[in-house]
XYZ file of C-alpha atoms in Angstrom:
238
model
C -28.074 -1.116 63.838
C -27.791 -2.692 60.265
C -31.392 -1.538 59.488
C -30.738 1.900 60.451
C -27.487 2.176 58.338
C -29.091 0.442 55.323
C -32.007 2.836 55.226
C -30.060 6.063 54.650
C -27.777 4.390 52.265
C -30.615 3.246 50.223
C -32.168 6.642 50.406
C -28.917 8.204 49.061
C -28.712 5.519 46.205
C -32.312 6.404 45.345
C -31.717 9.959 45.332
C -28.568 9.599 42.999
C -30.660 7.381 40.864
C -33.282 9.832 40.505
C -30.838 12.681 39.843
C -28.994 10.480 37.217
C -32.259 9.703 35.453
C -33.486 13.300 35.451
C -29.938 14.302 33.853
C -30.210 11.501 31.344
C -33.703 12.738 30.256
C -32.488 16.382 29.912
C -29.603 15.219 27.792
C -31.663 13.037 25.634
C -34.384 15.919 25.301
C -31.453 18.454 24.362
C -29.976 16.035 21.808
C -33.393 15.352 20.271
C -34.004 19.142 20.008
C -30.543 19.796 18.325
C -31.312 16.930 15.838
C -34.705 18.386 15.012
C -33.392 21.848 14.507
C -33.107 22.823 10.881
C -29.479 23.141 9.397
C -28.731 26.623 8.157
C -28.315 26.672 4.439
C -25.079 27.567 2.918
C -25.111 31.018 1.282
C -24.535 30.339 -2.365
C -25.503 33.646 -3.824
C -23.818 37.006 -3.716
C -20.214 38.181 -4.356
C -17.704 35.382 -4.335
C -13.973 35.359 -3.926
C -11.428 32.527 -4.046
C -7.682 31.855 -3.786
C -5.725 28.840 -4.871
C -2.137 28.064 -3.548
C -0.263 25.110 -4.837
C 2.100 24.060 -7.666
C 2.638 24.671 -11.595
C 3.736 22.516 -14.155
C 4.538 22.763 -17.978
C 2.473 21.209 -20.674
C 3.983 21.127 -24.137
C 2.485 23.538 -26.629
C 4.321 25.059 -29.735
C 7.537 24.500 -27.561
C 8.412 21.395 -25.727
C 8.930 21.043 -22.028
C 12.160 19.002 -22.465
C 15.289 19.239 -24.671
C 17.591 16.412 -25.514
C 20.851 18.310 -26.615
C 18.904 20.391 -29.143
C 21.358 22.443 -31.330
C 20.340 25.474 -33.432
C 22.293 28.643 -34.555
C 25.320 27.431 -32.728
C 23.424 27.112 -29.361
C 22.909 23.629 -27.636
C 19.933 23.459 -24.994
C 19.741 20.320 -22.873
C 17.152 19.857 -20.007
C 13.537 20.177 -18.823
C 11.155 22.731 -17.657
C 10.148 21.363 -14.352
C 7.145 21.894 -11.899
C 7.252 24.810 -9.468
C 4.920 27.130 -7.426
C 1.728 28.398 -8.667
C -1.242 30.477 -7.415
C -4.792 31.722 -8.534
C -7.157 34.368 -7.640
C -10.829 35.044 -8.608
C -13.432 37.667 -7.873
C -16.966 37.745 -9.197
C -20.683 37.329 -8.587
C -22.645 34.124 -8.007
C -26.105 34.644 -9.550
C -27.602 31.439 -7.985
C -26.503 28.103 -6.751
C -25.543 26.983 -10.323
C -23.821 29.883 -11.927
C -20.703 32.001 -11.161
C -19.402 34.767 -13.278
C -16.109 36.753 -12.758
C -12.589 37.434 -13.460
C -9.461 35.496 -12.494
C -5.773 35.982 -12.266
C -2.923 33.232 -12.325
C 0.806 33.331 -11.643
C 2.762 30.425 -12.277
C 6.603 29.721 -12.084
C 8.599 27.316 -13.997
C 11.723 25.581 -13.003
C 14.078 25.950 -15.625
C 16.535 23.027 -15.229
C 18.637 23.420 -18.428
C 22.293 23.341 -19.564
C 22.982 25.740 -22.375
C 26.106 25.968 -24.451
C 26.923 28.824 -26.779
C 24.741 31.272 -24.946
C 23.573 32.524 -21.431
C 21.596 29.842 -19.365
C 18.153 30.431 -18.024
C 17.884 31.814 -14.599
C 13.984 31.782 -13.898
C 10.644 31.553 -15.675
C 6.887 32.532 -15.053
C 3.585 33.243 -16.633
C 1.098 35.983 -15.939
C -2.473 35.379 -17.005
C -5.834 37.134 -16.636
C -9.243 35.667 -17.850
C -13.057 36.372 -17.834
C -14.615 33.483 -16.295
C -17.916 31.591 -16.162
C -18.321 28.658 -14.166
C -21.384 26.244 -14.078
C -21.793 24.491 -10.785
C -23.447 21.269 -9.629
C -24.366 21.779 -5.892
C -24.707 18.399 -4.078
C -25.330 18.712 -0.233
C -22.321 20.854 0.911
C -20.285 20.218 -2.176
C -19.842 22.263 -5.276
C -18.590 20.608 -8.350
C -17.706 23.296 -10.900
C -15.963 23.569 -14.614
C -14.948 27.105 -15.295
C -14.316 28.263 -18.735
C -13.128 31.510 -20.123
C -10.765 33.628 -22.567
C -8.034 35.683 -21.513
C -4.567 37.026 -22.038
C -1.178 35.570 -20.890
C 2.371 36.450 -21.031
C 5.069 33.835 -20.579
C 8.627 35.073 -19.796
C 11.971 33.274 -19.595
C 14.780 35.198 -18.125
C 18.488 34.567 -18.929
C 21.349 35.035 -16.535
C 22.437 38.013 -18.178
C 18.785 39.536 -17.808
C 17.961 39.080 -21.561
C 14.578 37.578 -22.256
C 12.670 35.221 -24.216
C 8.852 35.397 -24.122
C 5.548 35.100 -25.788
C 2.277 36.629 -25.207
C -1.280 36.459 -26.575
C -4.656 34.756 -26.254
C -5.179 31.995 -23.816
C -7.952 30.004 -22.786
C -8.777 28.344 -19.227
C -10.393 25.214 -18.245
C -10.868 25.037 -14.421
C -12.445 21.908 -12.814
C -13.192 22.508 -9.034
C -14.427 20.600 -6.069
C -15.334 22.546 -3.050
C -17.010 21.872 0.346
C -18.746 24.552 2.387
C -17.106 24.203 6.037
C -19.326 27.114 7.262
C -22.394 28.988 5.899
C -20.171 31.245 3.719
C -16.681 29.710 3.660
C -15.729 26.691 1.405
C -12.596 24.679 1.066
C -11.624 22.428 -1.880
C -9.171 21.650 -4.715
C -8.633 23.200 -8.076
C -6.986 22.472 -11.231
C -6.354 25.401 -13.874
C -5.203 24.498 -17.478
C -3.955 27.407 -19.130
C -3.844 26.764 -22.966
C -2.068 29.350 -24.760
C -2.441 30.439 -28.367
C 0.608 32.609 -28.626
C 1.717 33.080 -32.362
C 5.421 33.886 -32.024
C 8.544 33.825 -29.748
C 10.289 37.077 -28.881
C 13.836 37.476 -27.983
C 15.029 40.563 -26.183
C 18.732 41.077 -26.255
C 19.737 44.364 -24.909
C 17.534 47.153 -26.242
C 16.808 44.858 -29.419
C 13.692 42.678 -29.594
C 13.003 40.316 -32.430
C 9.633 38.237 -32.849
C 9.759 34.872 -35.150
C 8.248 31.665 -35.461
C 9.235 29.302 -32.579
C 12.232 27.382 -33.167
C 13.063 23.867 -31.884
C 15.458 25.554 -29.159
C 12.809 27.963 -27.838
C 11.292 27.279 -24.262
C 8.268 29.447 -25.087
C 5.411 29.196 -25.676
C 4.259 26.288 -23.621
C 0.865 25.644 -21.919
C 0.602 25.651 -18.070
C -1.140 23.697 -15.326
C -1.727 25.194 -11.845
C -3.130 23.101 -9.053
C -3.738 23.157 -5.397
C -5.726 24.149 -2.443
C -8.716 26.296 -3.082
C -10.166 28.402 -0.316
C -12.966 31.069 -0.693
C -16.257 32.363 0.267
C -19.323 34.632 -0.457
C -20.350 37.909 0.723
C -22.956 40.585 0.353
């Protein structure tokens, strides 16, 4: 009886071992075939778009980002222009793996944390900027290391509580280092920093229906430079 019971059991074990060996061999073959399959190359040519979302910060320019009880013309300003929200967009054409040419737009807010004596306080502030852009790129595996440069135009506005405005506008230059990695054949994800260097000549004050533009005074909040930074996502098309 023992011999009769062991034989079927041995046959079942042998069959299971054969099936397991066959499955293991099939899995190994498929894994080897997958490893040998050539990886699809990233599409780094054609139309390209990008969006950046993150923060913005003030960089001192003709005007400063902080005021320590500065008094002028009977008005005292104390406080600082703090970081806030910023974004950027770009659209253009990538001629090859190494060069992107296009246009970009930036919008950045300022947090005007000031106490003003002798005049209305500041309610909000922001900057709009547009640029022509050329970005040399160093592609390494799935990564793109870029440095965009371009001239443009920007307008910086500080709005008072009574809806009057202080603003400056004029030439601006952008420097934008980027690090991106292609997560699919056409979509990339990374980080981006935009340095918006403003060459505005004068500061303008709009009071009611009257606007006057003069050299920047010590209590003026504009013009300053702006930095926008954050998550960068985009892709190629066409």
